[in-house]
mmCIF file of C-alpha atoms in Angstrom:
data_model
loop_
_atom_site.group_PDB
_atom_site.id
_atom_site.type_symbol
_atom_site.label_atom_id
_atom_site.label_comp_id
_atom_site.label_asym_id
_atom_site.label_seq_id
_atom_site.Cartn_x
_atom_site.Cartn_y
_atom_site.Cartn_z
ATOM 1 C CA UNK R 295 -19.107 8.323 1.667
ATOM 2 C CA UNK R 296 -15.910 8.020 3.752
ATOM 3 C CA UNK R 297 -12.654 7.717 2.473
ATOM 4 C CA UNK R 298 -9.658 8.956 1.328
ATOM 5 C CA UNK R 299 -9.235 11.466 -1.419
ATOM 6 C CA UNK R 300 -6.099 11.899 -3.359
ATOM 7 C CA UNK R 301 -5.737 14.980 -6.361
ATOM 8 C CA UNK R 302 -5.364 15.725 -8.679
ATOM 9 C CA UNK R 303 -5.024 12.267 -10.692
ATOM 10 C CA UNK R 304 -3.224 13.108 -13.002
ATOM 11 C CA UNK R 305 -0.267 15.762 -13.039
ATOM 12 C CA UNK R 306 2.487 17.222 -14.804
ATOM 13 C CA UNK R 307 5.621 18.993 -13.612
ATOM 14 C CA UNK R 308 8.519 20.767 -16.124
ATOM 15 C CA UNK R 309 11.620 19.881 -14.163
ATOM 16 C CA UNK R 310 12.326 22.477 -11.400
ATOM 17 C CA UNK R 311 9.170 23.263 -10.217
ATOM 18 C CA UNK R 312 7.834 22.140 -7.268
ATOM 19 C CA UNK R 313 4.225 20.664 -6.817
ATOM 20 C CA UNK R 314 1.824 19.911 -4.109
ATOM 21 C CA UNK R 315 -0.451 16.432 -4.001
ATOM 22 C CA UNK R 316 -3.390 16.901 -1.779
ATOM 23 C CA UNK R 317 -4.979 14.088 0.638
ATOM 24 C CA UNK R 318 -7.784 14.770 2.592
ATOM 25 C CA UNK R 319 -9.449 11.893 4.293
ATOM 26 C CA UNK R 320 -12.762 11.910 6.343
ATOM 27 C CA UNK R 321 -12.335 8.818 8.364
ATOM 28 C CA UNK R 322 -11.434 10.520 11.216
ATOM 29 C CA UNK R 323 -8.327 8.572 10.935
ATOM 30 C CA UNK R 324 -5.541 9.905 13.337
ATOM 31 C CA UNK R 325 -2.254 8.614 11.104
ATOM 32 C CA UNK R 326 -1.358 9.296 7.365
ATOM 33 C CA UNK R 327 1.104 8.046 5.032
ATOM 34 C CA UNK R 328 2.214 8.706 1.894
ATOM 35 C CA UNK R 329 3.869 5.954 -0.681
ATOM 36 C CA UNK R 330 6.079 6.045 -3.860
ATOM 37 C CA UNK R 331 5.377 3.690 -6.968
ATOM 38 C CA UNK R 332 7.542 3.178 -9.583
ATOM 39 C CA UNK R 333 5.835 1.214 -12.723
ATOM 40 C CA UNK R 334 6.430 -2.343 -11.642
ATOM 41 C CA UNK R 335 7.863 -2.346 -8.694
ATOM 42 C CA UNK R 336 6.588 -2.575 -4.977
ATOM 43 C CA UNK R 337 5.627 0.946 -2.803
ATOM 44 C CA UNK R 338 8.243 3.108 -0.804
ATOM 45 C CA UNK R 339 7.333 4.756 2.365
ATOM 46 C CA UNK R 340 8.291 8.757 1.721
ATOM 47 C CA UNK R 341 6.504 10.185 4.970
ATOM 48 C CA UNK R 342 4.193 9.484 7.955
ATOM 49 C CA UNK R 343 2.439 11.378 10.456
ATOM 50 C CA UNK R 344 1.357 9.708 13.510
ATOM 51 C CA UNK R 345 -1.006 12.918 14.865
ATOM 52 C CA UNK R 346 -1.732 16.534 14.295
ATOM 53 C CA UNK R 347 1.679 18.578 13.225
ATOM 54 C CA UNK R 348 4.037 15.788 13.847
ATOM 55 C CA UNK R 349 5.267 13.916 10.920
ATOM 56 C CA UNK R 350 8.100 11.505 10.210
ATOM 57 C CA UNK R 351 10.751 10.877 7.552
ATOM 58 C CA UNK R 352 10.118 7.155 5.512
ATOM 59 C CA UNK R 353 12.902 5.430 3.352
ATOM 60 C CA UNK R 354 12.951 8.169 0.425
ATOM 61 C CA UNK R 355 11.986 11.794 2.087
ATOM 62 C CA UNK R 356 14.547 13.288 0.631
ATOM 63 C CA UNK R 357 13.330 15.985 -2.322
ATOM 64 C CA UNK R 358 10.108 15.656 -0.392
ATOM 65 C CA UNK R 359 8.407 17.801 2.261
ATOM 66 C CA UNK R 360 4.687 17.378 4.008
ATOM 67 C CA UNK R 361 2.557 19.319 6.924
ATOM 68 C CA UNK R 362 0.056 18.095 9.019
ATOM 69 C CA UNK R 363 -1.924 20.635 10.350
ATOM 70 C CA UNK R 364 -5.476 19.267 10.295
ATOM 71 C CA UNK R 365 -5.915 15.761 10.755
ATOM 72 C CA UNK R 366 -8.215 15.370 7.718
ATOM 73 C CA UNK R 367 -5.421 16.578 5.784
ATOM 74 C CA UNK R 368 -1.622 15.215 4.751
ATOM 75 C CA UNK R 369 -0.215 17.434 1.400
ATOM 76 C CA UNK R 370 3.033 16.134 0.091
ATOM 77 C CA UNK R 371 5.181 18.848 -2.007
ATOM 78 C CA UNK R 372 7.557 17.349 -4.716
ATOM 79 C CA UNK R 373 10.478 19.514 -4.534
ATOM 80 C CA UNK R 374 13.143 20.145 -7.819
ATOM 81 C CA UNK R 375 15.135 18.493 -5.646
ATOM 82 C CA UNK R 376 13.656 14.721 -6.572
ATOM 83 C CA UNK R 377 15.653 13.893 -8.851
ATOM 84 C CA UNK R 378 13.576 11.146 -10.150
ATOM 85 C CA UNK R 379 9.995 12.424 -9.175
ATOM 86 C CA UNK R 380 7.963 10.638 -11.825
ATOM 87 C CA UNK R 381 6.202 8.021 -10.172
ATOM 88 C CA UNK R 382 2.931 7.513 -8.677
ATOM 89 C CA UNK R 383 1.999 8.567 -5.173
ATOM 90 C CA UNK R 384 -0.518 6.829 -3.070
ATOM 91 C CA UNK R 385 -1.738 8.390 0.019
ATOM 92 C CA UNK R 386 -3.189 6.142 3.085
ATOM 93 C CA UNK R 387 -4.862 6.453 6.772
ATOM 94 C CA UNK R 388 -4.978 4.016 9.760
ATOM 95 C CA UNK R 389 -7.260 4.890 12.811
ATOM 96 C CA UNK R 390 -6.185 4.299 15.701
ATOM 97 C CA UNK R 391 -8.131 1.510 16.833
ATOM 98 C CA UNK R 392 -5.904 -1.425 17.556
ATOM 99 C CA UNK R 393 -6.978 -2.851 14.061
ATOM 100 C CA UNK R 394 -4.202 -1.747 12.528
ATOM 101 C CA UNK R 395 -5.260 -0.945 9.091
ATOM 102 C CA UNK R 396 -4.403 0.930 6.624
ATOM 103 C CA UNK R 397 -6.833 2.342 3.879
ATOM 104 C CA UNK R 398 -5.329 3.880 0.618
ATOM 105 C CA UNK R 399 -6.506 6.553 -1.936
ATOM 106 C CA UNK R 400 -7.020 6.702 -5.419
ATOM 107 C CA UNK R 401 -3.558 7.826 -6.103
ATOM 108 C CA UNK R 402 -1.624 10.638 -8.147
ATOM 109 C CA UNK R 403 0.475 10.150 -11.217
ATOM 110 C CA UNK R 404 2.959 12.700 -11.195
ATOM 111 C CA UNK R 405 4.759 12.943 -14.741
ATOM 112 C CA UNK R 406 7.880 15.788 -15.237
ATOM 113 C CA UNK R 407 8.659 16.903 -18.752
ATOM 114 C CA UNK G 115 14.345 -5.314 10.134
ATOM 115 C CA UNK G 116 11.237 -6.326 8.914
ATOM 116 C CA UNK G 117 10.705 -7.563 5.497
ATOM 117 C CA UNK G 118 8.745 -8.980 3.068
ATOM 118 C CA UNK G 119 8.695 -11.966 0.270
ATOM 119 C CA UNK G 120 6.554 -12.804 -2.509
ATOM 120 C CA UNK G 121 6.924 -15.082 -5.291
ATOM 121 C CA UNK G 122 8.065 -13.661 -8.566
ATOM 122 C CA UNK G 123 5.562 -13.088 -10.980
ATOM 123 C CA UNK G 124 3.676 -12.747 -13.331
ATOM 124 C CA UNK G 125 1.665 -15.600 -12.649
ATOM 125 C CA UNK G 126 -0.306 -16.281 -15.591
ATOM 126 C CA UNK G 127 -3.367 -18.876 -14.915
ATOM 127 C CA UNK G 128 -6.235 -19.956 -17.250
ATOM 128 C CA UNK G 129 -9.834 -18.970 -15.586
ATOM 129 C CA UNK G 130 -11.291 -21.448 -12.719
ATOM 130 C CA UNK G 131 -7.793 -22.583 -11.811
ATOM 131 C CA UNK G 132 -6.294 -22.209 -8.450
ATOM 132 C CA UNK G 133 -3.792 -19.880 -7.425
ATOM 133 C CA UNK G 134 -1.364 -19.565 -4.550
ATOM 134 C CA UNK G 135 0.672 -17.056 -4.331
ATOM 135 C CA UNK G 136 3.617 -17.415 -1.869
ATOM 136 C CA UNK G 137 4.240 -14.826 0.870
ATOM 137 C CA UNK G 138 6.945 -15.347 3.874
ATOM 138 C CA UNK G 139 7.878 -12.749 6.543
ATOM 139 C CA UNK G 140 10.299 -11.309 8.549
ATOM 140 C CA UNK G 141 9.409 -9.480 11.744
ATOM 141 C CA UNK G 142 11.153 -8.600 14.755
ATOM 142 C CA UNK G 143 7.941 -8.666 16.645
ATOM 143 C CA UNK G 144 4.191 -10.309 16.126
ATOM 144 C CA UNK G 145 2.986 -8.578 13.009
ATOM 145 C CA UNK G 146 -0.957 -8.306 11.613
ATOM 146 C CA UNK G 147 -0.389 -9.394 8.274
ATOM 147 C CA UNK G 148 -2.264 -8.342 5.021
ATOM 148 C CA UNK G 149 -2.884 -8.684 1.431
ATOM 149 C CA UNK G 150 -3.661 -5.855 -0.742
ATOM 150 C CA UNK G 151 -5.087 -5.795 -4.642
ATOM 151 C CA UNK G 152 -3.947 -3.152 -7.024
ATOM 152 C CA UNK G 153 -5.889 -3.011 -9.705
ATOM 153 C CA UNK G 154 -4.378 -1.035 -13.456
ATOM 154 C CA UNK G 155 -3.746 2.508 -12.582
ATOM 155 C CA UNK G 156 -5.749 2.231 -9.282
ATOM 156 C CA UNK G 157 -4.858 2.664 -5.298
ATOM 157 C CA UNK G 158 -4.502 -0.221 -2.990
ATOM 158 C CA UNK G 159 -7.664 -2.195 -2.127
ATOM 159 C CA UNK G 160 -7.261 -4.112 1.229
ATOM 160 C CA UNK G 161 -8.331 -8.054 0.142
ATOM 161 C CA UNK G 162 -7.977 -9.668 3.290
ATOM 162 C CA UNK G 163 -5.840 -9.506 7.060
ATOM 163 C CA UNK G 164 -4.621 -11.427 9.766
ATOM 164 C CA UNK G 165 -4.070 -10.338 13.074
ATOM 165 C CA UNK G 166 -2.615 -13.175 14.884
ATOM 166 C CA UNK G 167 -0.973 -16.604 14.616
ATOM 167 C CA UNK G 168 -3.394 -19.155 13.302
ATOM 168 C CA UNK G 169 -5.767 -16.947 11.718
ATOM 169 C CA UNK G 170 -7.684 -16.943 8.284
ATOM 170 C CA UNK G 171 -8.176 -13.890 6.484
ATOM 171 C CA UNK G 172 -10.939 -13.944 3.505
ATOM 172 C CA UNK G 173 -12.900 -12.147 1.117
ATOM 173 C CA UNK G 174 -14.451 -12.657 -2.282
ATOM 174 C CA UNK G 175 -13.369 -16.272 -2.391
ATOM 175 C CA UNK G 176 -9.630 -15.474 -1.344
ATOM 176 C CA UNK G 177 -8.450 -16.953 2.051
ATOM 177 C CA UNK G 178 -5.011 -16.732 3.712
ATOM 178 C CA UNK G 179 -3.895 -17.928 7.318
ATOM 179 C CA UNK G 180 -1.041 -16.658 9.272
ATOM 180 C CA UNK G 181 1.361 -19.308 9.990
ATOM 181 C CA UNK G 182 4.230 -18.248 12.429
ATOM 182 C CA UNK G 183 5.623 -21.312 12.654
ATOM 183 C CA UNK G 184 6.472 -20.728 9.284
ATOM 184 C CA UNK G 185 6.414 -17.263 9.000
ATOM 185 C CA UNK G 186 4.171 -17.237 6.011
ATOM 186 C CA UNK G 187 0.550 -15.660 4.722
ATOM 187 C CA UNK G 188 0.117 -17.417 1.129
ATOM 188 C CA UNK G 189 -2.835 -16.170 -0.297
ATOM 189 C CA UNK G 190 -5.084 -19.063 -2.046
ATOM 190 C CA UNK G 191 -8.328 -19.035 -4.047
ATOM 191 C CA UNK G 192 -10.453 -22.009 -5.958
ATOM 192 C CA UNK G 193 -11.136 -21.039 -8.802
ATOM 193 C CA UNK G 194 -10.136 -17.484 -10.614
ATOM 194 C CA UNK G 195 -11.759 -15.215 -12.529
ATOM 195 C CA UNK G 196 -10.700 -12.641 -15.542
ATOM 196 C CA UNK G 197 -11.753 -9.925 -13.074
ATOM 197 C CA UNK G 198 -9.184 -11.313 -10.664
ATOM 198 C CA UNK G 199 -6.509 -9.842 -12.921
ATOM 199 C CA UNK G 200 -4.260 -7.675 -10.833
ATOM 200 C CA UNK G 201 -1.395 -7.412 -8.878
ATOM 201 C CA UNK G 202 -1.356 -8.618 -5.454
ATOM 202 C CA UNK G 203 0.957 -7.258 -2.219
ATOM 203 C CA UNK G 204 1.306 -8.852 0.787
ATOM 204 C CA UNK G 205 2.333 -6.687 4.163
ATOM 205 C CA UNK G 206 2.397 -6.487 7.346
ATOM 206 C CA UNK G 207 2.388 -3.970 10.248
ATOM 207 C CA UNK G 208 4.007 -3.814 13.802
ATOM 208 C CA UNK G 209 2.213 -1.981 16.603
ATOM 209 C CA UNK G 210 4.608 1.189 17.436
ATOM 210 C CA UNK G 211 7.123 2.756 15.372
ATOM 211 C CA UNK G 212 4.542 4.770 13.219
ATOM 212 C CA UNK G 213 2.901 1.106 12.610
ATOM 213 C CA UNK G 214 4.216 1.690 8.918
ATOM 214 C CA UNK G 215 3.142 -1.070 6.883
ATOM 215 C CA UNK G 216 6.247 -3.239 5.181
ATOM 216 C CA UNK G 217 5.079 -4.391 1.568
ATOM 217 C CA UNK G 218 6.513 -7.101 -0.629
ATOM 218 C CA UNK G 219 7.285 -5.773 -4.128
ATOM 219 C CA UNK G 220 4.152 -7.408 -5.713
ATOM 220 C CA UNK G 221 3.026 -10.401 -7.895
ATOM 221 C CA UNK G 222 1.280 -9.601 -10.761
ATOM 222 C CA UNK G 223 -1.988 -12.243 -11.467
ATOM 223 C CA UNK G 224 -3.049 -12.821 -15.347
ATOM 224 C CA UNK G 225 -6.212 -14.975 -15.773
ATOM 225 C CA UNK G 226 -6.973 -15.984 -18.921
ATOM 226 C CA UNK G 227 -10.140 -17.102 -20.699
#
């Protein structure tokens, strides 16, 4: 089946460490994003990449980094430098078609103790 | 810059009642427009879009039509079910600029027996 998938689901950090959420998608989609979402509240753009090693900064990059150097996939790092990086993270795809939309993954709960 | 409004919620509704839930926009440009479902400790689940002024999004009884005149894409449905318990994001997208979507911050939908 196509889609978009996110790991691992669930994951735990001890503060100052850094970790590394995989996407992968098989849509053949050509851009790939990466969202923040804090419990009850709406999602923050934290990177995009637009085509095959180019990426762009969203709202909250900082503490993050991200590569692009296959299309099918987008892996986020959480640096120690997040200060807040408990959250979960939702990774999405949009083909360039002209449709305009945008297809999400399962997402990634990220939980430092 | 572009923005996003929905209505507070939650919005707490007995089952076969009808639902609105209010969503107004702010674009600098002629936005597709889209609601998205999040269901608990899921990804995003595109509902229904719009791609131009005038048009009706729908899916599994929910309908929505892009008004610019008011700037608005409130999403509507008949009669709702327990499994319609979610939260709901509206958002839109602007051809160029990384066509990142914009979300609303969410309204959260309790249906009750």
């Amino acid at each position: 089946d196509g889609g978009i998938t996110q790991s691992p689901k669930y994951l735990f950090r001890k503060e100052g460490q850094n970790v590394t959420l995989s996407c992968e998608q098989n849509l053949n989609h050509d851009a790939m994003y990466w969202y923040r979402q804090d419990p009850g509240q709406g999602l923050r753009l934290i990177y995009y990449s637009q085509i095959v090693n180019d990426f762009q900064k969203g709202d909250i990059a900082e503490g993050y980094s991200v590569s692009r150097e296959k299309k099918e996939s987008f892996p986020l790092t959480v640096t120690s430098a997040q200060k807040n990086p408990t959250a979960f993270y939702l990774c999405a795809s949009r083909a360039a078609d002209g449709r305009n939309t945008i297809y999400f993954g399962e997402g990634s709960w990220l939980t430092v103790v | 810059g572009n923005s996003v409004t929905q209505m507070e919620g939650p919005v707490t509704l007995s089952e076969e009642a009808f639902l609105t839930i209010n969503c107004t926009y702010t674009a600098t440009g002629y936005p597709s427009l889209f609601w998205y479902v999040q269901y608990p400790g899921e990804g995003l689940q595109l509902l229904l879009k719009a791609t131009k002024a005038d048009d009706k999004g729908s899916n599994k009884g929910f309908e929505a039509t892009y008004r610019k005149e008011t700037t608005s894409f409130h999403l509507e449905k008949g009669s709702v079910q327990v499994s319609d318990s979610a939260v709901y994001f509206c958002a839109l997208i602007l051809t160029g600029g990384g066509n990142k979507l914009t979300f609303g911050t969410g309204t959260q939908l309790k249906v009750e027996l």
